[in-house]
């Protein structure tokens, strides 16, 4: 039952937001009593934490699996983006923004875990891209990987990037192209242009 509650809560939180969804909403959707949920989770904060870590684990495992394929580094960046967006439902409800606002402790813990996963993945991508001649050899891998992570956090700020102007998918597309054009060699740019044309 615990897994079933988490699974349904993930769907509801991603679609409607952490703030909007109540324990009553989750109980009604599952056709169970609220008391049953409280047998597994002391309060909503504990349930939010469980759902956040559940999604984090799924995404981390997926990213690791994509990285293990050893694909072209440029293609890999886009494939990871697509995988993440699929699991976050295009972030229509701004879950990360709501998490930061209403559950700052959980948000802070998640950010640290995300950094550890992304830092390892992005650095490996950059180093492989340099070795293949797709990324400039003089880029500072440590600096670029940290800028990339922080920018990924920043573009989810709905005050900076309101959803009425950009969908999350558009913002991710714009940012990834911006990131890659800044680090690609001329050969890398040709590969990037070809990839973008093939996708359109």
PDB file of C-alpha atoms in Angstrom:
ATOM      1  CA  UNK A   1       0.000   0.000   0.000  1.00  0.00           C
ATOM      2  CA  UNK A   2       2.861   2.376   0.795  1.00  0.00           C
ATOM      3  CA  UNK A   3       4.205   2.103  -2.755  1.00  0.00           C
ATOM      4  CA  UNK A   4       0.712   2.619  -4.173  1.00  0.00           C
ATOM      5  CA  UNK A   5       0.261   5.796  -2.115  1.00  0.00           C
ATOM      6  CA  UNK A   6       3.648   7.138  -3.235  1.00  0.00           C
ATOM      7  CA  UNK A   7       2.921   6.331  -6.887  1.00  0.00           C
ATOM      8  CA  UNK A   8      -0.422   8.170  -6.862  1.00  0.00           C
ATOM      9  CA  UNK A   9       0.962  11.062  -4.835  1.00  0.00           C
ATOM     10  CA  UNK A  10       3.774  11.534  -7.378  1.00  0.00           C
ATOM     11  CA  UNK A  11       1.249  11.791 -10.219  1.00  0.00           C
ATOM     12  CA  UNK A  12      -0.913  14.273  -8.335  1.00  0.00           C
ATOM     13  CA  UNK A  13       1.927  16.432  -7.025  1.00  0.00           C
ATOM     14  CA  UNK A  14       3.522  16.715 -10.475  1.00  0.00           C
ATOM     15  CA  UNK A  15       0.212  17.519 -12.156  1.00  0.00           C
ATOM     16  CA  UNK A  16      -1.262  19.909  -9.582  1.00  0.00           C
ATOM     17  CA  UNK A  17       1.588  20.976  -7.301  1.00  0.00           C
ATOM     18  CA  UNK A  18       2.700  20.164  -3.760  1.00  0.00           C
ATOM     19  CA  UNK A  19       0.686  23.008  -2.248  1.00  0.00           C
ATOM     20  CA  UNK A  20      -2.601  22.322  -4.031  1.00  0.00           C
ATOM     21  CA  UNK A  21      -2.901  18.592  -3.384  1.00  0.00           C
ATOM     22  CA  UNK A  22      -4.202  17.639   0.067  1.00  0.00           C
ATOM     23  CA  UNK A  23      -4.104  14.333   1.904  1.00  0.00           C
ATOM     24  CA  UNK A  24      -7.876  14.153   1.359  1.00  0.00           C
ATOM     25  CA  UNK A  25      -7.343  14.492  -2.413  1.00  0.00           C
ATOM     26  CA  UNK A  26      -4.875  11.604  -2.411  1.00  0.00           C
ATOM     27  CA  UNK A  27      -7.125   9.432  -0.249  1.00  0.00           C
ATOM     28  CA  UNK A  28     -10.127  10.105  -2.508  1.00  0.00           C
ATOM     29  CA  UNK A  29      -8.134   9.340  -5.654  1.00  0.00           C
ATOM     30  CA  UNK A  30      -7.038   6.027  -4.165  1.00  0.00           C
ATOM     31  CA  UNK A  31     -10.469   5.207  -2.736  1.00  0.00           C
ATOM     32  CA  UNK A  32      -9.051   4.788   0.757  1.00  0.00           C
ATOM     33  CA  UNK A  33      -9.404   6.656   4.033  1.00  0.00           C
ATOM     34  CA  UNK A  34      -6.997   9.390   5.053  1.00  0.00           C
ATOM     35  CA  UNK A  35      -6.277   7.289   8.134  1.00  0.00           C
ATOM     36  CA  UNK A  36      -4.765   4.605   5.891  1.00  0.00           C
ATOM     37  CA  UNK A  37      -2.286   7.141   4.485  1.00  0.00           C
ATOM     38  CA  UNK A  38      -1.353   8.227   8.004  1.00  0.00           C
ATOM     39  CA  UNK A  39      -0.540   4.610   8.868  1.00  0.00           C
ATOM     40  CA  UNK A  40       2.364   4.904   6.413  1.00  0.00           C
ATOM     41  CA  UNK A  41       3.219   8.621   6.640  1.00  0.00           C
ATOM     42  CA  UNK A  42       3.035  10.718   9.814  1.00  0.00           C
ATOM     43  CA  UNK A  43       2.119  13.875   7.891  1.00  0.00           C
ATOM     44  CA  UNK A  44       2.059  15.455   4.442  1.00  0.00           C
ATOM     45  CA  UNK A  45       5.690  16.566   4.736  1.00  0.00           C
ATOM     46  CA  UNK A  46       6.797  12.947   5.140  1.00  0.00           C
ATOM     47  CA  UNK A  47       4.746  11.961   2.098  1.00  0.00           C
ATOM     48  CA  UNK A  48       6.186  14.827   0.044  1.00  0.00           C
ATOM     49  CA  UNK A  49       9.695  13.747   1.041  1.00  0.00           C
ATOM     50  CA  UNK A  50       9.006  10.133   0.049  1.00  0.00           C
ATOM     51  CA  UNK A  51       7.602  11.120  -3.342  1.00  0.00           C
ATOM     52  CA  UNK A  52      10.468  13.528  -4.054  1.00  0.00           C
ATOM     53  CA  UNK A  53      13.084  10.868  -3.272  1.00  0.00           C
ATOM     54  CA  UNK A  54      11.160   8.304  -5.322  1.00  0.00           C
ATOM     55  CA  UNK A  55      11.220  10.542  -8.415  1.00  0.00           C
ATOM     56  CA  UNK A  56      14.864  11.433  -7.774  1.00  0.00           C
ATOM     57  CA  UNK A  57      15.855   7.748  -7.714  1.00  0.00           C
ATOM     58  CA  UNK A  58      13.975   6.981 -10.938  1.00  0.00           C
ATOM     59  CA  UNK A  59      15.547   9.933 -12.747  1.00  0.00           C
ATOM     60  CA  UNK A  60      19.042   9.232 -11.381  1.00  0.00           C
ATOM     61  CA  UNK A  61      18.890   5.608 -12.509  1.00  0.00           C
ATOM     62  CA  UNK A  62      17.640   6.687 -15.936  1.00  0.00           C
ATOM     63  CA  UNK A  63      20.412   9.259 -16.354  1.00  0.00           C
ATOM     64  CA  UNK A  64      23.030   6.697 -15.305  1.00  0.00           C
ATOM     65  CA  UNK A  65      21.641   4.243 -17.871  1.00  0.00           C
ATOM     66  CA  UNK A  66      21.788   6.856 -20.656  1.00  0.00           C
ATOM     67  CA  UNK A  67      25.348   7.868 -19.705  1.00  0.00           C
ATOM     68  CA  UNK A  68      26.412   4.201 -19.682  1.00  0.00           C
ATOM     69  CA  UNK A  69      25.519   3.918 -23.377  1.00  0.00           C
ATOM     70  CA  UNK A  70      28.497   6.133 -24.297  1.00  0.00           C
ATOM     71  CA  UNK A  71      26.601   7.995 -27.003  1.00  0.00           C
ATOM     72  CA  UNK A  72      27.729  11.080 -28.857  1.00  0.00           C
ATOM     73  CA  UNK A  73      27.968  13.676 -26.010  1.00  0.00           C
ATOM     74  CA  UNK A  74      25.730  16.179 -27.814  1.00  0.00           C
ATOM     75  CA  UNK A  75      23.028  13.588 -28.441  1.00  0.00           C
ATOM     76  CA  UNK A  76      23.388  12.412 -24.829  1.00  0.00           C
ATOM     77  CA  UNK A  77      22.577  15.876 -23.449  1.00  0.00           C
ATOM     78  CA  UNK A  78      19.315  15.970 -25.423  1.00  0.00           C
ATOM     79  CA  UNK A  79      18.387  12.403 -24.547  1.00  0.00           C
ATOM     80  CA  UNK A  80      18.784  13.107 -20.834  1.00  0.00           C
ATOM     81  CA  UNK A  81      16.660  16.242 -21.215  1.00  0.00           C
ATOM     82  CA  UNK A  82      13.904  14.254 -22.917  1.00  0.00           C
ATOM     83  CA  UNK A  83      13.997  11.531 -20.270  1.00  0.00           C
ATOM     84  CA  UNK A  84      13.782  14.038 -17.408  1.00  0.00           C
ATOM     85  CA  UNK A  85      10.947  16.009 -19.023  1.00  0.00           C
ATOM     86  CA  UNK A  86       8.937  12.811 -19.557  1.00  0.00           C
ATOM     87  CA  UNK A  87       9.171  11.943 -15.873  1.00  0.00           C
ATOM     88  CA  UNK A  88       8.445  15.469 -14.663  1.00  0.00           C
ATOM     89  CA  UNK A  89       5.324  15.925 -16.819  1.00  0.00           C
ATOM     90  CA  UNK A  90       6.780  19.075 -18.431  1.00  0.00           C
ATOM     91  CA  UNK A  91       6.657  20.582 -14.926  1.00  0.00           C
ATOM     92  CA  UNK A  92       3.291  22.267 -15.545  1.00  0.00           C
ATOM     93  CA  UNK A  93       2.727  22.715 -11.824  1.00  0.00           C
ATOM     94  CA  UNK A  94       6.234  24.071 -11.104  1.00  0.00           C
ATOM     95  CA  UNK A  95       6.966  21.334  -8.538  1.00  0.00           C
ATOM     96  CA  UNK A  96      10.553  22.386  -7.881  1.00  0.00           C
ATOM     97  CA  UNK A  97       9.491  25.992  -7.317  1.00  0.00           C
ATOM     98  CA  UNK A  98       6.720  24.928  -4.926  1.00  0.00           C
ATOM     99  CA  UNK A  99       9.045  22.530  -3.146  1.00  0.00           C
ATOM    100  CA  UNK A 100      11.538  25.324  -2.545  1.00  0.00           C
ATOM    101  CA  UNK A 101       8.822  27.657  -1.268  1.00  0.00           C
ATOM    102  CA  UNK A 102       6.789  25.340   0.953  1.00  0.00           C
ATOM    103  CA  UNK A 103       9.270  22.572   1.847  1.00  0.00           C
ATOM    104  CA  UNK A 104      12.694  24.286   1.931  1.00  0.00           C
ATOM    105  CA  UNK A 105      14.429  21.552   3.936  1.00  0.00           C
ATOM    106  CA  UNK A 106      13.380  18.836   1.475  1.00  0.00           C
ATOM    107  CA  UNK A 107      14.295  21.130  -1.423  1.00  0.00           C
ATOM    108  CA  UNK A 108      17.771  21.756  -0.015  1.00  0.00           C
ATOM    109  CA  UNK A 109      18.401  18.041   0.486  1.00  0.00           C
ATOM    110  CA  UNK A 110      17.186  17.283  -3.041  1.00  0.00           C
ATOM    111  CA  UNK A 111      19.400  19.996  -4.546  1.00  0.00           C
ATOM    112  CA  UNK A 112      22.487  18.476  -2.926  1.00  0.00           C
ATOM    113  CA  UNK A 113      21.626  15.019  -4.243  1.00  0.00           C
ATOM    114  CA  UNK A 114      20.888  16.420  -7.714  1.00  0.00           C
ATOM    115  CA  UNK A 115      24.221  18.234  -7.727  1.00  0.00           C
ATOM    116  CA  UNK A 116      26.141  15.056  -6.926  1.00  0.00           C
ATOM    117  CA  UNK A 117      24.438  13.118  -9.734  1.00  0.00           C
ATOM    118  CA  UNK A 118      24.597  15.895 -12.322  1.00  0.00           C
ATOM    119  CA  UNK A 119      28.160  16.914 -11.518  1.00  0.00           C
ATOM    120  CA  UNK A 120      29.419  13.418 -12.219  1.00  0.00           C
ATOM    121  CA  UNK A 121      27.347  13.028 -15.395  1.00  0.00           C
ATOM    122  CA  UNK A 122      28.070  16.487 -16.848  1.00  0.00           C
ATOM    123  CA  UNK A 123      31.805  16.278 -16.171  1.00  0.00           C
ATOM    124  CA  UNK A 124      31.977  12.893 -17.902  1.00  0.00           C
ATOM    125  CA  UNK A 125      30.029  14.336 -20.859  1.00  0.00           C
ATOM    126  CA  UNK A 126      32.365  17.336 -21.114  1.00  0.00           C
ATOM    127  CA  UNK A 127      35.519  15.231 -20.888  1.00  0.00           C
ATOM    128  CA  UNK A 128      34.260  12.822 -23.554  1.00  0.00           C
ATOM    129  CA  UNK A 129      33.229  15.715 -25.794  1.00  0.00           C
ATOM    130  CA  UNK A 130      36.702  17.238 -25.513  1.00  0.00           C
ATOM    131  CA  UNK A 131      38.357  13.882 -26.270  1.00  0.00           C
ATOM    132  CA  UNK A 132      36.168  13.476 -29.374  1.00  0.00           C
ATOM    133  CA  UNK A 133      36.944  16.991 -30.618  1.00  0.00           C
ATOM    134  CA  UNK A 134      33.331  18.143 -30.245  1.00  0.00           C
ATOM    135  CA  UNK A 135      33.966  20.492 -27.300  1.00  0.00           C
ATOM    136  CA  UNK A 136      36.739  23.062 -27.067  1.00  0.00           C
ATOM    137  CA  UNK A 137      39.855  21.626 -25.368  1.00  0.00           C
ATOM    138  CA  UNK A 138      40.440  24.759 -23.254  1.00  0.00           C
ATOM    139  CA  UNK A 139      37.101  24.806 -21.395  1.00  0.00           C
ATOM    140  CA  UNK A 140      37.266  24.511 -17.613  1.00  0.00           C
ATOM    141  CA  UNK A 141      35.283  21.333 -16.930  1.00  0.00           C
ATOM    142  CA  UNK A 142      34.777  22.053 -13.228  1.00  0.00           C
ATOM    143  CA  UNK A 143      33.478  25.574 -13.951  1.00  0.00           C
ATOM    144  CA  UNK A 144      31.205  24.580 -16.860  1.00  0.00           C
ATOM    145  CA  UNK A 145      29.661  21.668 -14.949  1.00  0.00           C
ATOM    146  CA  UNK A 146      28.779  23.933 -12.013  1.00  0.00           C
ATOM    147  CA  UNK A 147      27.397  26.692 -14.258  1.00  0.00           C
ATOM    148  CA  UNK A 148      25.310  24.077 -16.053  1.00  0.00           C
ATOM    149  CA  UNK A 149      23.815  22.778 -12.807  1.00  0.00           C
ATOM    150  CA  UNK A 150      23.054  26.242 -11.438  1.00  0.00           C
ATOM    151  CA  UNK A 151      21.498  27.332 -14.719  1.00  0.00           C
ATOM    152  CA  UNK A 152      19.269  24.248 -14.700  1.00  0.00           C
ATOM    153  CA  UNK A 153      18.001  25.340 -11.281  1.00  0.00           C
ATOM    154  CA  UNK A 154      17.589  28.984 -12.358  1.00  0.00           C
ATOM    155  CA  UNK A 155      15.513  28.294 -15.476  1.00  0.00           C
ATOM    156  CA  UNK A 156      12.879  26.618 -13.278  1.00  0.00           C
ATOM    157  CA  UNK A 157      12.277  29.892 -11.424  1.00  0.00           C
ATOM    158  CA  UNK A 158       8.800  30.905 -12.537  1.00  0.00           C
ATOM    159  CA  UNK A 159       9.415  34.544 -11.562  1.00  0.00           C
ATOM    160  CA  UNK A 160      12.286  34.703 -14.047  1.00  0.00           C
ATOM    161  CA  UNK A 161      10.699  32.480 -16.691  1.00  0.00           C
ATOM    162  CA  UNK A 162       6.883  32.733 -16.423  1.00  0.00           C
ATOM    163  CA  UNK A 163       4.975  29.856 -17.987  1.00  0.00           C
ATOM    164  CA  UNK A 164       2.852  32.275 -20.031  1.00  0.00           C
ATOM    165  CA  UNK A 165       5.991  33.128 -22.011  1.00  0.00           C
ATOM    166  CA  UNK A 166       7.808  29.792 -22.088  1.00  0.00           C
ATOM    167  CA  UNK A 167       6.910  26.151 -21.642  1.00  0.00           C
ATOM    168  CA  UNK A 168       9.463  24.228 -19.603  1.00  0.00           C
ATOM    169  CA  UNK A 169      10.305  22.159 -22.667  1.00  0.00           C
ATOM    170  CA  UNK A 170      11.066  25.320 -24.680  1.00  0.00           C
ATOM    171  CA  UNK A 171      13.256  26.734 -21.919  1.00  0.00           C
ATOM    172  CA  UNK A 172      15.199  23.480 -21.705  1.00  0.00           C
ATOM    173  CA  UNK A 173      15.681  23.426 -25.488  1.00  0.00           C
ATOM    174  CA  UNK A 174      16.877  27.048 -25.539  1.00  0.00           C
ATOM    175  CA  UNK A 175      19.236  26.520 -22.626  1.00  0.00           C
ATOM    176  CA  UNK A 176      20.800  23.309 -23.937  1.00  0.00           C
ATOM    177  CA  UNK A 177      21.488  24.876 -27.328  1.00  0.00           C
ATOM    178  CA  UNK A 178      22.908  27.973 -25.591  1.00  0.00           C
ATOM    179  CA  UNK A 179      25.138  25.747 -23.423  1.00  0.00           C
ATOM    180  CA  UNK A 180      26.397  23.628 -26.308  1.00  0.00           C
ATOM    181  CA  UNK A 181      27.096  26.515 -28.688  1.00  0.00           C
ATOM    182  CA  UNK A 182      29.281  28.039 -25.984  1.00  0.00           C
ATOM    183  CA  UNK A 183      31.531  24.995 -25.681  1.00  0.00           C
ATOM    184  CA  UNK A 184      31.472  23.331 -29.113  1.00  0.00           C
ATOM    185  CA  UNK A 185      34.306  23.312 -31.627  1.00  0.00           C
ATOM    186  CA  UNK A 186      33.424  23.982 -35.270  1.00  0.00           C
ATOM    187  CA  UNK A 187      33.058  20.220 -35.700  1.00  0.00           C
ATOM    188  CA  UNK A 188      30.828  20.117 -32.644  1.00  0.00           C
ATOM    189  CA  UNK A 189      28.657  22.910 -34.028  1.00  0.00           C
ATOM    190  CA  UNK A 190      28.223  20.976 -37.276  1.00  0.00           C
ATOM    191  CA  UNK A 191      27.131  17.935 -35.244  1.00  0.00           C
ATOM    192  CA  UNK A 192      24.778  20.099 -33.157  1.00  0.00           C
ATOM    193  CA  UNK A 193      23.244  21.762 -36.232  1.00  0.00           C
ATOM    194  CA  UNK A 194      22.729  18.368 -37.876  1.00  0.00           C
ATOM    195  CA  UNK A 195      21.100  17.000 -34.706  1.00  0.00           C
ATOM    196  CA  UNK A 196      18.748  19.996 -34.389  1.00  0.00           C
ATOM    197  CA  UNK A 197      17.786  19.769 -38.066  1.00  0.00           C
ATOM    198  CA  UNK A 198      17.094  16.052 -37.749  1.00  0.00           C
ATOM    199  CA  UNK A 199      14.803  16.708 -34.773  1.00  0.00           C
ATOM    200  CA  UNK A 200      12.750  19.445 -36.467  1.00  0.00           C
TER     201      UNK A 200
END
